[in-house]
CSV table of C-alpha atoms and ligand atoms in Angstrom, one decimal:
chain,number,residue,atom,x,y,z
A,1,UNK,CA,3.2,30.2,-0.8
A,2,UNK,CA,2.0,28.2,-3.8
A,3,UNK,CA,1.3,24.8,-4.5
A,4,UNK,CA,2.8,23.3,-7.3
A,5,UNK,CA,1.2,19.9,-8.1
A,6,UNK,CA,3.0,17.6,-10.7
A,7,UNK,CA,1.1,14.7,-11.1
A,8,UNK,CA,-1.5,13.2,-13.6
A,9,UNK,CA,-3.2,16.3,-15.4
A,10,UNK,CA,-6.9,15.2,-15.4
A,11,UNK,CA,-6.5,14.5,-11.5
A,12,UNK,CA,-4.6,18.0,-11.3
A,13,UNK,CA,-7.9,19.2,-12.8
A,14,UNK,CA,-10.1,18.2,-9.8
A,15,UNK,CA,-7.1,19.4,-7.2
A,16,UNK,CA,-7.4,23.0,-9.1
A,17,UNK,CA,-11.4,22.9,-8.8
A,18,UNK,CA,-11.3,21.7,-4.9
A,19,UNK,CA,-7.9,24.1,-3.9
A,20,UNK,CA,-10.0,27.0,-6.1
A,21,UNK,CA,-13.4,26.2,-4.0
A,22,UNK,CA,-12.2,25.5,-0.5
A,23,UNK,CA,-8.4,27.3,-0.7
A,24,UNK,CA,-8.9,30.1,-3.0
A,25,UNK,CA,-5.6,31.8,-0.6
A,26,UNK,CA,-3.4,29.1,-1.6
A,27,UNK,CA,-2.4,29.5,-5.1
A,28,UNK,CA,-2.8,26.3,-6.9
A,29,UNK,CA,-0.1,26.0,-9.9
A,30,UNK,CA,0.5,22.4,-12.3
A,31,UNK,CA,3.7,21.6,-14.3
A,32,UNK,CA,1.4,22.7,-17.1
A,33,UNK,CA,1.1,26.5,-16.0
A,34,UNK,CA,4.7,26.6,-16.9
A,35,UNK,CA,7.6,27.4,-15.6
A,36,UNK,CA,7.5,27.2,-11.4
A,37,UNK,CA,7.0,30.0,-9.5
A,38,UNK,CA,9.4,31.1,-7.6
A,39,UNK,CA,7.7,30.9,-4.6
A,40,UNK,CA,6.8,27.6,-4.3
A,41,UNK,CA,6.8,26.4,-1.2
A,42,UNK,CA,4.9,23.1,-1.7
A,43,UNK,CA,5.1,20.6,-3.8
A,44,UNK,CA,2.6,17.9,-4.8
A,45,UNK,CA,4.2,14.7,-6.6
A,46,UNK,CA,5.0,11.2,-7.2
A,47,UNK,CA,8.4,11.0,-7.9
A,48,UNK,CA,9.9,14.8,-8.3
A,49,UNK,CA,13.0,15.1,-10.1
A,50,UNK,CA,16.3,16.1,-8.7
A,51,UNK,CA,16.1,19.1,-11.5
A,52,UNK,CA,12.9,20.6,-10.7
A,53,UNK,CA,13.8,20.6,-7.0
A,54,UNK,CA,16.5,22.3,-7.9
A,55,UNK,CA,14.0,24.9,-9.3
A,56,UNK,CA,12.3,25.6,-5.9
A,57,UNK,CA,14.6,27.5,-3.6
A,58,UNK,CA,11.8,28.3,-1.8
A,59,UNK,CA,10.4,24.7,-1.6
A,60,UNK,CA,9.3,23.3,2.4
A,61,UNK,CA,7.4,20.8,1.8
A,62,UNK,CA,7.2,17.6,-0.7
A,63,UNK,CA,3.3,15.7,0.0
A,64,UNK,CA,3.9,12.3,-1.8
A,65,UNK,CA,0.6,12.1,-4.3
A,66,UNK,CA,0.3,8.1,-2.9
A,67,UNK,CA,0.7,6.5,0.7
A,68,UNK,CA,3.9,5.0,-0.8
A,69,UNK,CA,7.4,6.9,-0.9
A,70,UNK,CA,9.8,4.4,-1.6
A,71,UNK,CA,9.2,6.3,-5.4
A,72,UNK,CA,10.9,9.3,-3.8
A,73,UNK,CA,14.9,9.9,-3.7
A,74,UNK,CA,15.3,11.5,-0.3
A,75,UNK,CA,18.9,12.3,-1.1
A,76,UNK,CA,17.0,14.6,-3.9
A,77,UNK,CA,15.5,16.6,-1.3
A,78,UNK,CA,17.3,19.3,1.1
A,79,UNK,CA,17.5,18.0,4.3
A,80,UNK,CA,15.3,21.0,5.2
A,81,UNK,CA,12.6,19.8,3.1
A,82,UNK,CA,9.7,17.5,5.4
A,83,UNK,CA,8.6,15.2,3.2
A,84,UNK,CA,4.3,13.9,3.7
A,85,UNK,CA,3.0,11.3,2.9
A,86,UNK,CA,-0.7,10.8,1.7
A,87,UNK,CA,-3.1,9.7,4.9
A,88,UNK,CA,-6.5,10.2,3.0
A,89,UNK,CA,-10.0,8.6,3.6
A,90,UNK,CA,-10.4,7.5,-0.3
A,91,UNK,CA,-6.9,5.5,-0.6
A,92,UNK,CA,-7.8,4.1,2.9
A,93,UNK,CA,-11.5,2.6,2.1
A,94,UNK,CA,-10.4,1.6,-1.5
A,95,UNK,CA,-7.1,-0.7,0.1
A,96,UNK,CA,-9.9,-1.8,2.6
A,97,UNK,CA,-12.5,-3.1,-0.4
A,98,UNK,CA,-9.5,-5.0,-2.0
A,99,UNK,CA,-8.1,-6.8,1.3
A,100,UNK,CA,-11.3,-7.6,2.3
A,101,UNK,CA,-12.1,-8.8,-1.0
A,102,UNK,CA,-8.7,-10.9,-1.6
A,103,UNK,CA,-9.3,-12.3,2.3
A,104,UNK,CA,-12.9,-13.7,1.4
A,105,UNK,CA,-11.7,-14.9,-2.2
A,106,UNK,CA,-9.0,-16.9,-0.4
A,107,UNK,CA,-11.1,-17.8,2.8
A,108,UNK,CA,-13.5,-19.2,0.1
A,109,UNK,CA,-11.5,-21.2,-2.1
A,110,UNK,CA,-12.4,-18.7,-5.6
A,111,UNK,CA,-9.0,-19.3,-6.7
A,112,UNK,CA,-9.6,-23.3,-7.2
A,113,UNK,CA,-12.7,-22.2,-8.0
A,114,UNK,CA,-11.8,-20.3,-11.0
A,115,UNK,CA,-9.8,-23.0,-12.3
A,116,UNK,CA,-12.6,-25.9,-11.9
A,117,UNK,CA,-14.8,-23.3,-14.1
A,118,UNK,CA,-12.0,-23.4,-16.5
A,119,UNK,CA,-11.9,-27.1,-16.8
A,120,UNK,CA,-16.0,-27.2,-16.7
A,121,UNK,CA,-15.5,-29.0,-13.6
A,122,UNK,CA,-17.9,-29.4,-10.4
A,123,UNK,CA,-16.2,-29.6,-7.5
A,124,UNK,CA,-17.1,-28.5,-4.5
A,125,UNK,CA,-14.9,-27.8,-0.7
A,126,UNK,CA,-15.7,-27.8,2.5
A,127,UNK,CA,-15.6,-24.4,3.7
A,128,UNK,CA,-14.1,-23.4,6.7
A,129,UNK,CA,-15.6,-21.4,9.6
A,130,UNK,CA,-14.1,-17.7,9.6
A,131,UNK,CA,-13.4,-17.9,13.4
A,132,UNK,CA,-11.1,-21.0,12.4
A,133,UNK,CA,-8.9,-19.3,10.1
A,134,UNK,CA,-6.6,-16.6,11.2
A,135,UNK,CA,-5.7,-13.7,8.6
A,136,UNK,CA,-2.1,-11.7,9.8
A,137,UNK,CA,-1.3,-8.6,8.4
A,138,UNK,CA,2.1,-7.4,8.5
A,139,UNK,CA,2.3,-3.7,8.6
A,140,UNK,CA,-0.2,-1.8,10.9
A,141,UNK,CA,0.1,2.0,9.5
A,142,UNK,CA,-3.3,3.5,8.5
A,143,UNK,CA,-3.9,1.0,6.0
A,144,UNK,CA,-3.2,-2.1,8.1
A,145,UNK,CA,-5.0,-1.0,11.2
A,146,UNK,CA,-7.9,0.0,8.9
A,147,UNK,CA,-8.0,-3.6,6.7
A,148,UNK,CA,-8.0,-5.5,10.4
A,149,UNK,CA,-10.7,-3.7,11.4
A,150,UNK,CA,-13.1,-4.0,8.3
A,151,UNK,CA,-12.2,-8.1,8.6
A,152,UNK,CA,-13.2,-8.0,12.8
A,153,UNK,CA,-16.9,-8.1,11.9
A,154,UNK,CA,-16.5,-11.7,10.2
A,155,UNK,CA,-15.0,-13.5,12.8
A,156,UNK,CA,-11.8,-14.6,11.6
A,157,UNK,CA,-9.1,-14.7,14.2
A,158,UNK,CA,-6.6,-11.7,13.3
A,159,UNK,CA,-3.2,-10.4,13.7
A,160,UNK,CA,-1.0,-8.0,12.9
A,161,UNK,CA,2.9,-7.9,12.6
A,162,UNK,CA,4.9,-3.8,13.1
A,163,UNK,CA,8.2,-2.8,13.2
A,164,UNK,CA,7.3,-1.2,16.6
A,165,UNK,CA,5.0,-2.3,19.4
A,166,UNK,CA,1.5,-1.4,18.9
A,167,UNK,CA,-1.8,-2.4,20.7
A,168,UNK,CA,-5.3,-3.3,18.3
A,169,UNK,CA,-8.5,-4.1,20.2
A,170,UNK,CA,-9.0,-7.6,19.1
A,171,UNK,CA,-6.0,-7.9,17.5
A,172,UNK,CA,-2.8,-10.4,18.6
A,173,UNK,CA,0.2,-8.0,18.1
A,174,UNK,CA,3.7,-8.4,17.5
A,175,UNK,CA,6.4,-6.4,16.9
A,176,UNK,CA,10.2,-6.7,15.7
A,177,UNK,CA,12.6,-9.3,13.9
A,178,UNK,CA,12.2,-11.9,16.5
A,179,UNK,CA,8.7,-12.1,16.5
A,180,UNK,CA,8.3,-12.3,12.6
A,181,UNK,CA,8.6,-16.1,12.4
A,182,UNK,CA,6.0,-17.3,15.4
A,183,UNK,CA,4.0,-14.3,14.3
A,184,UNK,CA,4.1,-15.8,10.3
A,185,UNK,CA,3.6,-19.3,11.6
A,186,UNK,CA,-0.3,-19.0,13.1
A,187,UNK,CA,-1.4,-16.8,9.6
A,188,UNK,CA,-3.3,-19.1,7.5
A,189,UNK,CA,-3.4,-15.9,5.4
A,190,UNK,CA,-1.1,-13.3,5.1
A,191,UNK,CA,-1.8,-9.9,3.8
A,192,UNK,CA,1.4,-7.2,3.4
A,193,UNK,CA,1.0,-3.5,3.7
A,194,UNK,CA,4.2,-2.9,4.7
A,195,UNK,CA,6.1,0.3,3.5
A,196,UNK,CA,9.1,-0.5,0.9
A,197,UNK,CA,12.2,0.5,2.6
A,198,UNK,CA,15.9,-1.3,3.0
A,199,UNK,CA,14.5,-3.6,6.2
A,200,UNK,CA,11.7,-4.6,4.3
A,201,UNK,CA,12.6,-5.3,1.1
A,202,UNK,CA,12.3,-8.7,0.3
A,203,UNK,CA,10.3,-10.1,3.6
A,204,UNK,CA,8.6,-11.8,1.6
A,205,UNK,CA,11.1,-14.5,0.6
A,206,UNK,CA,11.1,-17.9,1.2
A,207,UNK,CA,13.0,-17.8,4.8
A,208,UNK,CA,9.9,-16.0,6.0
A,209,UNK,CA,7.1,-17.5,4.0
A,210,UNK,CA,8.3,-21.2,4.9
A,211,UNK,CA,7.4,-19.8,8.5
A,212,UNK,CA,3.7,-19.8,7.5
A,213,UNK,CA,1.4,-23.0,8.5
A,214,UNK,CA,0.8,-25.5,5.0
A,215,UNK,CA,-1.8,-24.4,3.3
A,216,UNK,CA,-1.4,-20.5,4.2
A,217,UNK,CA,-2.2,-18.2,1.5
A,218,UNK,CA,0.0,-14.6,0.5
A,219,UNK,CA,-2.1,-11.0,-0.4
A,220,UNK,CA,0.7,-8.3,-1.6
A,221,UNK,CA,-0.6,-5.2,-1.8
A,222,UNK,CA,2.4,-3.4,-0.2
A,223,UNK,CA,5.4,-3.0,-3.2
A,224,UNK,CA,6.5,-5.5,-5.5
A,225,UNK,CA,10.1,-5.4,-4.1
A,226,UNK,CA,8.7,-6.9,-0.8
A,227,UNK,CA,8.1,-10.5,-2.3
A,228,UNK,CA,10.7,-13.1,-4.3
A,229,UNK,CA,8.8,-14.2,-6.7
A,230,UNK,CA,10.3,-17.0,-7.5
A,231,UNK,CA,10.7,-18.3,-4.0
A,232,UNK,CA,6.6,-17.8,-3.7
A,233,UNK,CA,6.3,-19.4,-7.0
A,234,UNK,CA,8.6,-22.6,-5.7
A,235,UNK,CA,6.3,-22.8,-2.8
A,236,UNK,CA,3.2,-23.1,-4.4
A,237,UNK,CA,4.7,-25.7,-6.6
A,238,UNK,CA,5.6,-27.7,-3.7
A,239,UNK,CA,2.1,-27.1,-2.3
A,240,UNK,CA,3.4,-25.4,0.7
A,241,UNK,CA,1.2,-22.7,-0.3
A,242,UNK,CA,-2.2,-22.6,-1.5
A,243,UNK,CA,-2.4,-19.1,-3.3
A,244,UNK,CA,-1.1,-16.0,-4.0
A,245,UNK,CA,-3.6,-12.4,-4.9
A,246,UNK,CA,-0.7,-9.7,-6.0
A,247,UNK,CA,-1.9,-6.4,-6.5
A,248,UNK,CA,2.0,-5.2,-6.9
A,249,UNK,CA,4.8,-6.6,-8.8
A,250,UNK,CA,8.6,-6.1,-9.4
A,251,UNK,CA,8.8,-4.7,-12.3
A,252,UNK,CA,5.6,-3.2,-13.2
A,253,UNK,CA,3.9,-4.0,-15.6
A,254,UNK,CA,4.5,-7.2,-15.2
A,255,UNK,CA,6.0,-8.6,-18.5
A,256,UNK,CA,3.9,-10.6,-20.4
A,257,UNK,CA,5.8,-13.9,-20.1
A,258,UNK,CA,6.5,-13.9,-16.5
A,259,UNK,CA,5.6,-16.8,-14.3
A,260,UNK,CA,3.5,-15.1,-11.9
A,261,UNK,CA,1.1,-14.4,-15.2
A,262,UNK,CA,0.5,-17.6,-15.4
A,263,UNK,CA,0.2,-19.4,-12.5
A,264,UNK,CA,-3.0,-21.2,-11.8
A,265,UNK,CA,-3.2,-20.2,-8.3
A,266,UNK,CA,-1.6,-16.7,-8.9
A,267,UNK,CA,-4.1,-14.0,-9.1
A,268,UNK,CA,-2.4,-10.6,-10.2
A,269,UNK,CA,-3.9,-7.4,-10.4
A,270,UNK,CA,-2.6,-4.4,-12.3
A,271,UNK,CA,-1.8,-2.4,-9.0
A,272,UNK,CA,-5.2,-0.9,-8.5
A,273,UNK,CA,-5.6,-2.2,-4.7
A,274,UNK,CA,-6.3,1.7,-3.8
A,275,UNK,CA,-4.9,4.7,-5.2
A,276,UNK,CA,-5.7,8.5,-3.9
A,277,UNK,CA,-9.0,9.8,-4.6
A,278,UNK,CA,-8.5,13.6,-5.8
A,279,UNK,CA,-11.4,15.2,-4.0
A,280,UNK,CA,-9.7,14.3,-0.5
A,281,UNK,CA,-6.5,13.8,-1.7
A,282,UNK,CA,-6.5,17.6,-2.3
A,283,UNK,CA,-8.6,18.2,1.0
A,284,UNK,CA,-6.0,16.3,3.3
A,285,UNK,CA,-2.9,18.5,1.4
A,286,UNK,CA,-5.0,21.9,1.9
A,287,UNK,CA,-5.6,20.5,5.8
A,288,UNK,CA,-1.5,19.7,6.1
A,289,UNK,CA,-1.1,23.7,4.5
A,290,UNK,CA,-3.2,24.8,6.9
A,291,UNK,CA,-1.3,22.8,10.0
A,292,UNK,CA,1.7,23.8,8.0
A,293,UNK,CA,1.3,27.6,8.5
A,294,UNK,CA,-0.2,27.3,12.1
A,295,UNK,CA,2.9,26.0,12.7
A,296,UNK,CA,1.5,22.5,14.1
A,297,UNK,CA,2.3,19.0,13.1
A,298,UNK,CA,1.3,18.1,9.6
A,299,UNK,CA,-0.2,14.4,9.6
A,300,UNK,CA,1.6,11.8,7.6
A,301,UNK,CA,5.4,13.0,8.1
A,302,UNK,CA,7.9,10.5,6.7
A,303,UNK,CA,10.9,10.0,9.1
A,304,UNK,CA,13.5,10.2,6.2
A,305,UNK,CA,16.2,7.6,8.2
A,306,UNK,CA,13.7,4.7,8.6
A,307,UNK,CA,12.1,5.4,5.3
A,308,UNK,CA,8.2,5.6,5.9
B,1,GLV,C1,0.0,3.5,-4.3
B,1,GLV,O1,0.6,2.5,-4.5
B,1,GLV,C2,0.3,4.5,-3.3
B,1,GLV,O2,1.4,4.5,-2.8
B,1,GLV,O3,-0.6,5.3,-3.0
């Protein structure tokens, strides 16, 4: 019943220590062992090949190595196969530190901050009330639901856009196609932690963002694929939009010459919003294992036809 993990080799290092410490009955195998063992039953990865699952006849179970799995080519896997994705307390409270972040950055004007600095120029805003500005987030998953919870204790007034119907304590809910456009028009900042899949890529165009109120500011942190970049960029050129903070790009990297670089009310990170801390990255796997061979529901299980 061995693990085979694929990923980044220093990381793989730390999952070896933690499975050797806490799972010492689940043998723990990397793509740097060597060949894989024939009894691999689970596999740890970003983005496994079509030829090495081809390798694992005895292969179950695929747990993504992010919360993402839009990497993945479900056609690649048997339909046997139950593909996981990672639900882990690091990825959750780093994603939370960077929307929180990019929320009070936009809330309190840094980005024409940063550019008065660059012209040595003084000049001060008015600055809102939080209770008076209200921050949407469109995607309510474990990231979502976590972000609009670490934003409640400032008082800005919050909601939160899903696919499906879903009820947050102090949280104005919508769900479904028809509510994205009077959901989109109250955010005065958006935040996107949608999944990537065929319905959502591209939401982020300019059909949807005209729906927000003048003056609204865009967070990305979902996939690069969900925004058109050019139709943000002709929006905050015709001062529709305020600002843009994109943690993810299409492609990445982003080439050096590309607008988005160098827009003065861009701010792009390299995606490093959140990624999966190995200590419980490996603990939440060796907790799925375990659910898996009690024959219980593993947490995190991708419904392959809707994509997340
Ligand atoms: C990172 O983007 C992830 O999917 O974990």
């Amino acid at each position: 019943m061995t693990l085979l993990y694929t990923s980044d080799p220093t990381r793989g290092a730390i999952w070896r220590a933690i499975f050797a410490a806490e799972a010492p009955d689940i043998p723990f195998v990397t793509a740097q062992d060597g060949g894989p063992p024939a009894d691999t039953r689970y596999l740890a990865a970003w983005a496994p090949t079509p030829a090495l699952i081809a390798q694992l006849p005895a292969l179950e179970v695929v747990f993504s190595i992010g919360a993402g799995i839009d990497q993945m080519d479900p056609a690649a896997l048997p339909p046997h196969v139950r593909l996981v994705r990672m639900i882990e307390p690091g990825i959750t409270q780093g994603m939370v530190e960077y929307g929180v972040m990019a929320t009070l950055m936009l809330h309190r004007d840094m980005i024409h901050y940063r550019a008065a600095q660059g012209e040595r120029r003084w000049a001060p805003r008015p600055s809102l009330p939080a209770a008076s500005r209200r921050v949407g987030v469109l995607g309510l998953g474990e990231l979502g639901r976590a972000l609009l919870a670490a934003l409640r204790p400032f008082g800005f007034a919050l909601s939160g856009w899903s696919r499906s119907p879903r009820a947050i304590e102090g949280v104005d809910t919508h769900a479904g196609d028809a509510a994205l456009p009077s959901f989109l028009a109250a955010c005065d900042i958006l935040i996107c932690l949608l999944p990537l899949t065929e319905d959502t890529r591209g939401i982020l165009d300019r059909r949807n963002l005209s729906c927000l109120p003048p003056g609204a500011a865009v967070v990305n942190v979902g996939r690069g694929g969900h925004l058109v970049a050019d139709d943000l960029i002709a929006l905050l050129d015709e001062a529709h939009l305020s600002a843009a903070v994109l943690d993810v790009t299409d492609p990445e990297p982003l080439p050096a010459d590309h607008p988005l670089f160098a827009h003065p009310r861009v701010l792009v990170t390299p995606h490093i919003a959140s990624a999966t801390r190995p200590e419980s990255g490996a603990r939440a796997v060796i907790a799925n294992i375990r659910r898996h061979l009690a024959g219980e529901e593993m947490t995190g299980i991708v419904a392959r036809t809707r994509g997340y």
